[in-house]
CSV table of C-alpha atoms in Angstrom, one decimal:
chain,number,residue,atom,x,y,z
D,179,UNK,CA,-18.5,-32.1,-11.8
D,180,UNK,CA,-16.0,-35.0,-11.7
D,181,UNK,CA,-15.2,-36.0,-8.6
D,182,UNK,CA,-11.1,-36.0,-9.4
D,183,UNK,CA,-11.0,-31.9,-10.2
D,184,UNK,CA,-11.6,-30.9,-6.2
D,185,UNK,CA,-10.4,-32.9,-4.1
D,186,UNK,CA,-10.1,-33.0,-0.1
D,187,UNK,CA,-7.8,-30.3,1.1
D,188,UNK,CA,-7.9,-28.0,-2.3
D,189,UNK,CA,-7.9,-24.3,-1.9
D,190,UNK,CA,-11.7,-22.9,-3.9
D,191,UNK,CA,-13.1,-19.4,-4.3
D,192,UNK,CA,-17.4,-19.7,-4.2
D,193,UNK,CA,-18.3,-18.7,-7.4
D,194,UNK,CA,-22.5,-18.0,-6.3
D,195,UNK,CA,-24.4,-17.6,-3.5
D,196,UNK,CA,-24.6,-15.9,-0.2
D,197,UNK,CA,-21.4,-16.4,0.4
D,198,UNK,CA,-19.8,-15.5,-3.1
D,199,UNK,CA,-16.5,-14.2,-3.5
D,200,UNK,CA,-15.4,-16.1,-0.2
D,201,UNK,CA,-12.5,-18.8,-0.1
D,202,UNK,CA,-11.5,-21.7,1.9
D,203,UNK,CA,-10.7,-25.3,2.1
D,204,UNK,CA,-12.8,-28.5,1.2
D,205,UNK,CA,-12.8,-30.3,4.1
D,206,UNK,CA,-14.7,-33.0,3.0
D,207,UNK,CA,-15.9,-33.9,-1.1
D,208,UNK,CA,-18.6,-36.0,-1.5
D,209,UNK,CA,-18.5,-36.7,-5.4
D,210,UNK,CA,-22.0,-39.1,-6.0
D,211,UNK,CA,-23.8,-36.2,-5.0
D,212,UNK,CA,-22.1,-33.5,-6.5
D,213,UNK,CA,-21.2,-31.8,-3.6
D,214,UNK,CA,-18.1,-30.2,-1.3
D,215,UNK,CA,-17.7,-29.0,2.5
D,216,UNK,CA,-16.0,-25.9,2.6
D,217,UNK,CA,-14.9,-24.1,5.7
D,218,UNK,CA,-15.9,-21.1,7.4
D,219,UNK,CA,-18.7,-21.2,4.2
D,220,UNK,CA,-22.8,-21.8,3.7
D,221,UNK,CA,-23.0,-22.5,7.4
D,222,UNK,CA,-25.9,-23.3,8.7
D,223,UNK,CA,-27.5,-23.2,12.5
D,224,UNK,CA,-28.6,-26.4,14.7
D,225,UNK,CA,-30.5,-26.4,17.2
D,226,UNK,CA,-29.5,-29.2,19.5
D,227,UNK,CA,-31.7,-30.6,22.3
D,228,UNK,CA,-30.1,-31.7,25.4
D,229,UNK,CA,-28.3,-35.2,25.7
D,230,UNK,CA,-26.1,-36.9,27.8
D,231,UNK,CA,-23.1,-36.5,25.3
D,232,UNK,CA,-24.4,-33.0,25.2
D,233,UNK,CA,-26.4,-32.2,28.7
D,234,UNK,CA,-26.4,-28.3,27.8
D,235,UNK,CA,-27.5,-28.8,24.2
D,236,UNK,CA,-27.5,-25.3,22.6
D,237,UNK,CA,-27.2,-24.1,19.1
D,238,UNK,CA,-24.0,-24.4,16.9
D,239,UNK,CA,-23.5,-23.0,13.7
D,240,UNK,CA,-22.0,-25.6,11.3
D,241,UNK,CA,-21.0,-26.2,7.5
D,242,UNK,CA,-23.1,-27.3,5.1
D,243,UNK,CA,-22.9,-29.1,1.7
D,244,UNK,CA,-23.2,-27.3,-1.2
D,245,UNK,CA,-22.5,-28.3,-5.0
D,246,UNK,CA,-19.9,-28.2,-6.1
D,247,UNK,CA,-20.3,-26.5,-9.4
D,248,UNK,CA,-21.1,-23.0,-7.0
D,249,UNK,CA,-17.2,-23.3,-6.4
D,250,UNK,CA,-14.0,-23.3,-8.4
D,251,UNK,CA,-10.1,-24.0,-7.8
D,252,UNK,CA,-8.1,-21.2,-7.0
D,253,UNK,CA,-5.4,-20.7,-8.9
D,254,UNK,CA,-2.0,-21.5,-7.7
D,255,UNK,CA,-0.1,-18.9,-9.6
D,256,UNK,CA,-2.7,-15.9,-10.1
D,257,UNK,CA,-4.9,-16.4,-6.9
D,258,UNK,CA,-8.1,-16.5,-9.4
D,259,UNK,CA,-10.8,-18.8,-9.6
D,260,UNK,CA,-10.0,-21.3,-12.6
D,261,UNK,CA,-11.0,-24.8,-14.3
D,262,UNK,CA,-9.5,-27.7,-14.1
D,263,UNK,CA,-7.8,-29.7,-16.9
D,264,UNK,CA,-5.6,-33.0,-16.6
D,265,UNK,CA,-2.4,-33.6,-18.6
D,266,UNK,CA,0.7,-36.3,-18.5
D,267,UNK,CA,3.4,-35.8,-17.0
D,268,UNK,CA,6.5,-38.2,-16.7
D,269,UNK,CA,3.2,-41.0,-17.5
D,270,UNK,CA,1.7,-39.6,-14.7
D,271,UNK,CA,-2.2,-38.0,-15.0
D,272,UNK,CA,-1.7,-34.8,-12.8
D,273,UNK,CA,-4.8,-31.9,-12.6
D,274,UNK,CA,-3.2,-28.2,-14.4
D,275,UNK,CA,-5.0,-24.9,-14.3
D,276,UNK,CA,-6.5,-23.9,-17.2
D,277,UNK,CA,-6.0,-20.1,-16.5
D,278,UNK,CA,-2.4,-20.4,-16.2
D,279,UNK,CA,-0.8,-23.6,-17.1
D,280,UNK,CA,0.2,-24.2,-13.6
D,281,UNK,CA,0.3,-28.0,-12.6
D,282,UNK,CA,-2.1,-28.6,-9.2
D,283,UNK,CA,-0.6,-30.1,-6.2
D,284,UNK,CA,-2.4,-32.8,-4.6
């Protein structure tokens, strides 16, 4: 998936997985692998040993990577998962929604 149709702060609904039918917001895209942070989604548990940053250590729960085709844009207008196309506008390359037309902010 091109790195350009979900970017950082982009609004997705997880498509498979363990966690599908769940939403949130990329918090971080990492495009030369493929893959997207989403939160509150695929987290995982650490176990961290003690250190002097950390002297309790403990275990956290924390997200994961996962790829980014697993996810899609939600749409702006319907609230439905949906692709994403690009189109000119005023000479401009903005992202739309191919559900519904609408034009993606961001």
């Amino acid at each position: 998936m091109s790195a350009a149709k979900i970017k950082k702060g982009d609004t997705v609904i997880v498509l498979s997985g363990k966690d599908k039918g769940k939403e949130g917001t990329v918090t971080r895209s990492l495009p030369r692998e493929g893959k997207v942070v989403v939160a509150g989604v695929n987290l995982i548990t650490r176990h961290n040993k003690p250190s002097q940053t950390n002297p309790n250590g403990g275990i956290e729960r924390v997200e994961a990577p996962m790829a980014a085709s697993k996810v899609a844009l939600k749409d702006p207008t319907t609230g439905q998962p949906t692709r994403v196309g690009f189109a000119m506008v005023d000479g401009k390359k903005v992202r739309i929604a191919k559900k519904s037309g609408a034009q993606i902010n961001g």
